[in-house]
Coordinates of C-alpha atoms and ligand atoms in Angstrom, one line a residue:
M1 CA -7.6 8.1 -22.0
A2 CA -9.3 9.9 -19.2
M3 CA -8.4 8.4 -15.9
A4 CA -9.9 8.6 -12.4
A5 CA -13.5 9.2 -13.6
K6 CA -14.2 7.2 -10.4
P7 CA -12.0 7.1 -7.2
P8 CA -9.1 4.7 -8.0
L9 CA -9.1 1.4 -6.1
G10 CA -6.0 -0.6 -5.3
W11 CA -3.2 -1.5 -2.8
N12 CA -0.1 0.4 -1.7
S13 CA 2.9 -1.1 0.1
W14 CA 3.6 1.8 2.6
N15 CA 1.3 1.3 5.5
T16 CA 2.3 -2.3 6.3
F17 CA 5.7 -2.8 4.6
S18 CA 7.4 0.6 4.4
H19 CA 11.0 -0.1 3.4
E20 CA 10.5 -3.9 3.5
I21 CA 9.5 -4.3 -0.1
N22 CA 10.7 -6.7 -2.7
E23 CA 9.6 -8.5 -5.9
T24 CA 8.3 -11.6 -4.1
L25 CA 6.0 -9.5 -1.9
I26 CA 4.7 -7.6 -4.9
K27 CA 4.1 -10.8 -6.9
E28 CA 2.4 -12.5 -4.0
T29 CA 0.3 -9.4 -3.4
A30 CA -0.8 -9.4 -7.1
D31 CA -1.7 -13.1 -6.7
A32 CA -3.6 -12.4 -3.6
M33 CA -5.5 -9.6 -5.2
V34 CA -6.9 -12.0 -7.7
A35 CA -7.3 -15.1 -5.5
S36 CA -9.1 -13.2 -2.7
G37 CA -11.7 -11.7 -5.0
L38 CA -10.4 -8.1 -4.5
K39 CA -9.7 -7.8 -8.2
D40 CA -13.3 -8.9 -9.0
A41 CA -14.5 -6.4 -6.5
G42 CA -12.9 -3.6 -8.5
Y43 CA -9.4 -3.1 -7.0
E44 CA -6.9 -2.7 -9.8
Y45 CA -3.7 -0.9 -8.9
I46 CA -0.7 -2.5 -7.1
V47 CA 1.5 0.4 -6.0
I48 CA 5.1 0.2 -4.6
D49 CA 5.7 3.2 -2.4
D50 CA 9.0 4.7 -1.3
C51 CA 12.3 2.7 -0.9
W52 CA 12.3 0.8 -4.2
S53 CA 15.4 2.4 -5.8
L54 CA 19.1 2.6 -5.3
R55 CA 20.3 5.6 -3.3
Q56 CA 21.9 7.1 -6.5
R57 CA 21.0 7.4 -10.1
D58 CA 23.1 5.7 -12.8
E59 CA 25.7 7.4 -15.0
N60 CA 22.9 8.4 -17.4
G61 CA 20.9 10.1 -14.7
R62 CA 18.3 7.3 -14.7
L63 CA 16.6 5.9 -11.6
V64 CA 17.7 2.3 -10.8
A65 CA 15.6 -0.3 -9.1
D66 CA 17.4 -1.9 -6.1
P67 CA 18.7 -5.2 -7.6
E68 CA 18.6 -6.9 -4.2
K69 CA 15.0 -6.1 -3.7
F70 CA 14.0 -6.5 -7.4
P71 CA 16.5 -8.9 -9.0
S72 CA 14.4 -9.4 -12.1
G73 CA 14.0 -5.7 -12.7
M74 CA 11.0 -3.5 -12.8
K75 CA 9.9 -4.3 -16.4
A76 CA 9.6 -8.0 -15.5
L77 CA 7.6 -7.1 -12.3
T78 CA 5.3 -4.9 -14.3
D79 CA 4.8 -7.6 -16.8
Y80 CA 3.9 -10.0 -14.0
V81 CA 1.3 -7.6 -12.5
H82 CA -0.1 -7.0 -15.9
S83 CA -0.4 -10.7 -16.6
K84 CA -2.8 -10.9 -13.6
G85 CA -5.0 -8.3 -15.3
L86 CA -3.9 -5.6 -12.8
K87 CA -2.2 -2.3 -13.1
F88 CA 1.1 -1.3 -11.6
G89 CA 2.2 1.8 -9.7
M90 CA 5.4 3.3 -8.4
Y91 CA 6.5 6.3 -6.4
S92 CA 8.7 9.3 -6.7
C93 CA 8.9 12.8 -5.3
V94 CA 8.9 16.4 -6.4
G95 CA 12.1 17.1 -4.4
T96 CA 15.7 16.2 -4.8
R97 CA 15.2 13.2 -2.5
T98 CA 12.1 11.1 -1.5
C99 CA 10.8 11.3 2.0
A100 CA 12.9 8.2 2.9
D101 CA 16.0 9.7 1.2
F102 CA 16.1 8.0 -2.1
P103 CA 16.6 10.1 -5.3
G104 CA 13.6 12.3 -6.1
S105 CA 12.6 13.5 -9.6
F106 CA 13.4 17.2 -9.2
D107 CA 14.8 18.4 -12.5
H108 CA 14.6 14.8 -13.9
E109 CA 10.8 14.8 -14.5
F110 CA 10.9 14.0 -18.2
I111 CA 13.6 11.4 -18.0
D112 CA 11.9 9.7 -15.1
A113 CA 8.5 9.7 -16.9
E114 CA 10.4 8.0 -19.8
T115 CA 11.8 5.4 -17.5
F116 CA 8.4 4.7 -15.9
A117 CA 6.8 4.4 -19.3
E118 CA 9.6 2.0 -20.4
W119 CA 8.9 -0.1 -17.4
G120 CA 5.2 -0.1 -18.3
I121 CA 3.8 1.5 -15.1
D122 CA 0.3 2.8 -14.9
Y123 CA 0.3 5.0 -11.8
L124 CA 2.7 7.4 -10.1
K125 CA 2.4 8.5 -6.5
Y126 CA 4.3 11.8 -6.3
D127 CA 5.4 13.0 -2.9
Y128 CA 6.5 16.5 -1.6
C129 CA 9.7 16.0 0.5
F130 CA 13.0 17.8 -0.1
K131 CA 11.5 20.4 -2.5
P132 CA 14.2 23.0 -3.0
R133 CA 13.0 26.1 -1.2
S134 CA 13.2 28.3 -4.2
A135 CA 11.2 25.9 -6.4
H136 CA 7.5 26.5 -6.9
G137 CA 5.4 23.5 -5.8
P138 CA 2.6 23.9 -8.3
T139 CA 5.1 24.1 -11.2
L140 CA 6.8 20.9 -10.1
Y141 CA 3.5 19.0 -10.2
R142 CA 2.7 20.6 -13.5
R143 CA 6.0 19.5 -14.9
M144 CA 5.7 15.9 -13.9
A145 CA 2.1 15.9 -15.1
M146 CA 3.2 17.3 -18.4
A147 CA 6.0 14.6 -18.7
L148 CA 3.5 11.8 -17.8
R149 CA 0.9 13.1 -20.2
N150 CA 3.4 12.9 -23.0
C151 CA 5.3 9.8 -22.2
G152 CA 3.3 7.5 -24.5
R153 CA 1.5 5.6 -21.7
D154 CA -1.6 6.4 -19.6
I155 CA -0.1 7.0 -16.2
L156 CA -2.3 8.2 -13.4
L157 CA -0.8 10.9 -11.3
S158 CA -1.4 10.6 -7.6
A159 CA -0.2 13.8 -6.0
C160 CA 0.9 13.7 -2.4
N161 CA 1.7 17.1 -0.9
W162 CA -0.6 16.6 2.2
G163 CA -2.8 19.6 1.4
N164 CA 0.1 22.0 1.9
D165 CA 0.6 25.3 0.0
N166 CA -3.1 25.8 -0.7
T167 CA -3.2 22.6 -2.8
T168 CA -6.9 22.9 -3.6
E169 CA -6.4 26.2 -5.5
W170 CA -4.1 24.7 -8.1
I171 CA -4.0 20.9 -8.0
R172 CA -6.8 20.2 -10.5
S173 CA -5.1 22.4 -13.1
T174 CA -1.9 20.5 -12.8
G175 CA -3.4 17.4 -14.4
A176 CA -3.1 15.2 -11.2
H177 CA -5.9 12.6 -11.0
M178 CA -6.1 12.5 -7.2
Y179 CA -4.3 14.4 -4.5
R180 CA -3.6 13.9 -0.8
S181 CA -5.7 16.3 1.1
T182 CA -4.4 15.3 4.5
G183 CA -1.3 14.3 6.4
D184 CA -0.3 10.7 6.8
I185 CA -2.7 8.2 8.4
I186 CA -1.6 5.8 11.1
D187 CA -3.4 2.7 12.3
S188 CA -5.5 4.3 15.1
W189 CA -9.0 5.5 15.6
Q190 CA -7.8 8.9 16.5
S191 CA -6.0 9.3 13.2
I192 CA -9.1 8.0 11.3
K193 CA -11.3 10.5 13.2
E194 CA -9.0 13.5 12.7
I195 CA -8.7 12.8 8.9
A196 CA -12.4 12.3 8.4
Q197 CA -13.4 15.4 10.3
S198 CA -10.8 17.5 8.5
Q199 CA -12.2 16.4 5.2
M200 CA -15.8 17.4 5.6
A201 CA -15.1 21.1 4.7
M202 CA -13.0 19.9 1.8
Q203 CA -15.7 18.1 -0.1
K204 CA -16.3 21.1 -2.4
F205 CA -12.8 20.5 -3.9
A206 CA -13.4 16.8 -4.7
G207 CA -14.8 15.4 -8.0
P208 CA -14.2 13.2 -11.0
Y209 CA -10.7 13.2 -12.6
C210 CA -9.1 14.7 -9.4
Y211 CA -10.4 13.2 -6.2
N212 CA -9.4 14.2 -2.6
D213 CA -7.2 11.4 -1.3
M214 CA -7.8 10.8 2.4
D215 CA -4.7 8.5 2.4
M216 CA -4.3 4.8 2.3
L217 CA -6.7 2.5 4.2
V218 CA -5.6 1.0 7.5
V219 CA -8.5 -1.5 7.4
G220 CA -7.3 -5.0 8.5
M221 CA -3.9 -3.9 9.8
Y222 CA -4.8 -4.6 13.4
G223 CA -1.5 -3.0 14.5
K224 CA 0.7 -5.0 12.2
S225 CA 3.3 -2.9 10.3
H226 CA 7.1 -2.7 9.7
N227 CA 6.7 1.0 10.3
S228 CA 6.7 1.5 14.1
W229 CA 5.1 4.9 13.8
I230 CA 2.1 3.6 11.8
A231 CA 1.7 0.7 14.3
S232 CA 2.4 2.8 17.4
K233 CA -1.2 3.0 18.6
G234 CA -1.8 -0.8 18.3
G235 CA -4.5 -0.7 15.6
C236 CA -8.3 -0.5 15.6
T237 CA -11.3 -2.7 16.2
T238 CA -13.2 -4.3 13.3
E239 CA -16.1 -1.8 13.9
E240 CA -13.7 1.1 13.7
Y241 CA -12.3 -0.2 10.4
K242 CA -15.9 -0.5 9.1
T243 CA -16.5 3.2 10.0
H244 CA -13.2 4.2 8.4
F245 CA -14.1 2.4 5.2
S246 CA -17.6 3.9 5.1
L247 CA -16.3 7.4 5.7
W248 CA -13.7 7.1 2.9
A249 CA -16.3 5.6 0.6
M250 CA -18.9 8.3 1.3
M251 CA -16.4 11.1 0.8
N252 CA -15.2 9.7 -2.6
S253 CA -11.7 9.0 -1.5
P254 CA -9.6 6.7 -3.6
L255 CA -9.5 3.3 -1.7
M256 CA -6.0 2.1 -1.6
I257 CA -5.7 -0.9 0.7
G258 CA -2.8 -0.7 3.2
C259 CA -2.9 -4.1 5.0
D260 CA -1.2 -7.4 4.0
I261 CA -3.8 -8.8 1.6
R262 CA -2.0 -12.2 1.6
D263 CA -3.2 -12.7 5.1
M264 CA -6.6 -11.1 5.6
S265 CA -9.2 -12.1 8.2
E266 CA -12.7 -12.9 7.1
E267 CA -13.8 -9.6 8.7
T268 CA -11.3 -7.7 6.7
K269 CA -12.4 -9.3 3.5
A270 CA -16.0 -8.6 4.3
I271 CA -15.2 -4.9 4.8
L272 CA -13.0 -4.4 1.7
M273 CA -15.3 -6.3 -0.5
N274 CA -18.7 -5.0 0.6
E275 CA -20.1 -4.4 -2.8
D276 CA -22.8 -2.1 -1.6
I277 CA -20.4 0.3 0.1
L278 CA -18.0 0.1 -2.9
A279 CA -20.9 1.0 -5.1
I280 CA -21.4 4.2 -3.1
N281 CA -17.8 5.1 -3.6
Q282 CA -17.8 4.2 -7.2
D283 CA -21.1 5.8 -8.1
P284 CA -20.7 7.0 -11.7
E285 CA -21.6 10.6 -10.9
G286 CA -19.0 11.0 -8.2
R287 CA -21.2 13.5 -6.2
T288 CA -19.9 14.8 -3.0
P289 CA -22.0 14.3 0.2
Y290 CA -23.8 17.0 2.1
F291 CA -24.0 17.1 5.9
C292 CA -27.0 17.7 8.2
K293 CA -27.0 19.0 11.7
E294 CA -25.3 16.9 14.3
W295 CA -27.0 15.0 17.0
D296 CA -27.1 15.8 20.7
H297 CA -25.1 18.5 22.4
E298 CA -21.4 17.7 21.7
P299 CA -20.0 19.3 18.6
D300 CA -18.3 17.1 16.1
T301 CA -19.5 13.9 17.7
V302 CA -22.1 12.3 15.4
V303 CA -22.3 13.3 11.7
H304 CA -25.0 12.6 9.1
M305 CA -24.0 12.5 5.5
F306 CA -26.2 12.2 2.4
K307 CA -24.9 11.5 -1.0
P308 CA -27.0 11.7 -4.2
L309 CA -26.5 8.6 -6.4
E310 CA -26.8 8.3 -10.2
N311 CA -30.1 6.3 -10.1
G312 CA -32.0 8.7 -7.8
D313 CA -31.2 6.8 -4.6
Y314 CA -29.3 8.5 -1.7
A315 CA -26.5 7.0 0.4
L316 CA -27.0 7.9 4.1
G317 CA -24.1 7.6 6.5
F318 CA -24.4 8.1 10.3
F319 CA -21.0 8.2 12.1
N320 CA -20.5 8.2 15.8
F321 CA -17.2 9.9 16.5
Y322 CA -18.1 10.0 20.2
D323 CA -16.4 7.7 22.7
D324 CA -19.7 6.5 24.1
V325 CA -23.1 5.4 22.7
C326 CA -24.9 8.2 21.0
G327 CA -28.4 8.5 19.5
G328 CA -30.7 10.9 17.7
H329 CA -32.7 11.2 14.6
V330 CA -32.6 12.7 11.2
E331 CA -35.5 14.7 9.8
F332 CA -35.9 13.8 6.2
A333 CA -37.0 17.4 5.5
D334 CA -33.3 18.4 6.3
M335 CA -32.3 16.2 3.3
G336 CA -34.8 17.9 1.0
L337 CA -37.6 15.3 1.2
P338 CA -41.2 16.9 1.3
T339 CA -42.8 16.5 4.7
R340 CA -45.9 14.8 3.2
G341 CA -46.5 12.2 0.5
Y342 CA -43.1 10.7 0.3
G343 CA -41.0 8.3 2.3
L344 CA -37.6 6.6 2.2
Q345 CA -37.3 2.9 1.6
L346 CA -34.1 2.1 3.6
Y347 CA -31.6 -0.7 3.2
D348 CA -28.8 -1.4 5.7
L349 CA -25.5 -1.8 3.7
W350 CA -23.5 -3.5 6.4
E351 CA -26.3 -5.8 7.8
K352 CA -27.7 -6.3 4.3
K353 CA -31.2 -5.9 5.6
D354 CA -34.2 -4.1 4.3
L355 CA -35.5 -1.7 7.0
G356 CA -38.8 -0.9 5.3
I357 CA -40.3 2.5 4.4
H358 CA -39.9 5.4 6.8
T359 CA -41.6 8.8 6.8
C360 CA -40.5 12.1 8.2
K361 CA -37.6 10.9 10.3
F362 CA -35.4 8.0 11.3
S363 CA -34.0 7.4 14.7
V364 CA -30.6 5.8 15.2
T365 CA -28.5 4.8 18.3
L366 CA -24.9 3.9 17.7
P367 CA -22.3 2.5 20.0
A368 CA -19.0 4.4 20.3
H369 CA -17.2 4.7 16.9
H370 CA -19.8 2.7 15.0
C371 CA -21.6 3.8 11.9
L372 CA -24.8 3.0 10.0
M373 CA -24.7 3.0 6.2
L374 CA -28.0 3.0 4.3
R375 CA -29.2 3.2 0.8
A376 CA -32.4 5.1 0.5
K377 CA -35.0 4.9 -2.3
I378 CA -37.4 7.8 -2.5
V379 CA -41.0 6.3 -2.6
K380 CA -44.3 8.0 -3.2
L381 CA -46.8 7.0 -0.5
Ligands
LIG401 C1 5.2 10.5 2.9 C2 3.8 10.1 2.3 C3 3.5 8.7 2.7 C4 4.6 7.8 2.2 C5 6.0 8.2 2.8 C6 7.1 7.4 2.1 O1 5.2 10.6 4.3 O2 2.8 11.0 2.7 O3 2.3 8.3 2.2 O4 4.6 7.8 0.8 O5 6.2 9.6 2.5 O6 8.4 7.9 2.6

């Protein structure tokens, strides 16, 4: 079955829990995915990141789930997640060890794919630490993709080599369904901004069946994490999380939630379950956005993005990266709209408000780090 026709949606343990994972957490997270409405909103994968196994393989060369963290075993946990109507994901690594120094899949790709298939997993995040220097990175992704594609289950491959080694030139051909096109995110505005800006030139490489992964969301973390590095900047404001979510949605990134979904504020729920923003991310055509000239004088401060949608509408995103209020206007002609006879019927996707029909241009003023997300219908005047 073809996977990742649309950017995958789910939750991953790393941002908040790092090594502090266990079966109770995963079960409660699966429960919360359903009870909170996230599942109905479209989120489907529950993914355990690094630190789930024992430090050594067993005598048959198989990976072993840590029995203290997962006393019922992985098959039982997968069954539980599946019983909730969700899919289950796990993590391994191209190298001899994972990034947190657990066994990696190097030279064990087929046996590990077999193990994952036996456990019933649906998704594999595949990292890039401890790659033997002589080994060829693309071949290692190809090998795991080949193993997964022949293991008897549909397992989505989420490659994670941070955009290193000219990933864009070879990743689609490996069979991966998404690939990390950036380094690791942390829970800070600076990190969100750097990742978003680095991805604008990368849009030409994104598309259905192999999306650019801008890394897991930090929406709703508010500085809470067992990983001191991820929490080190103290988190973001709700407005910054909205901007973050909007940017990831506009640029077709997979949306993998990174906060503790058992304990979300109303603001966090409203962001993660904004169905209009999710619809932009999940638009069936998966078109990449295009960018129009920036406002004002400062380079890289405010960015306009336009994304064609399947039904003829356009998503319009205005992002203020500047540390102060910033304003300006967009000329619809820059988007491609004729200067006469046509206008845009605008709808504000965060405020859920119709803004009426506009012709020629639209003026916006945004406070620092805010965004405006609109859906535009082309109307004949
Ligand atoms: C790398 C990845 C992260 C996370 C950690 C786990 O840094 O990029 O997303 O998986 O490894 O150790």
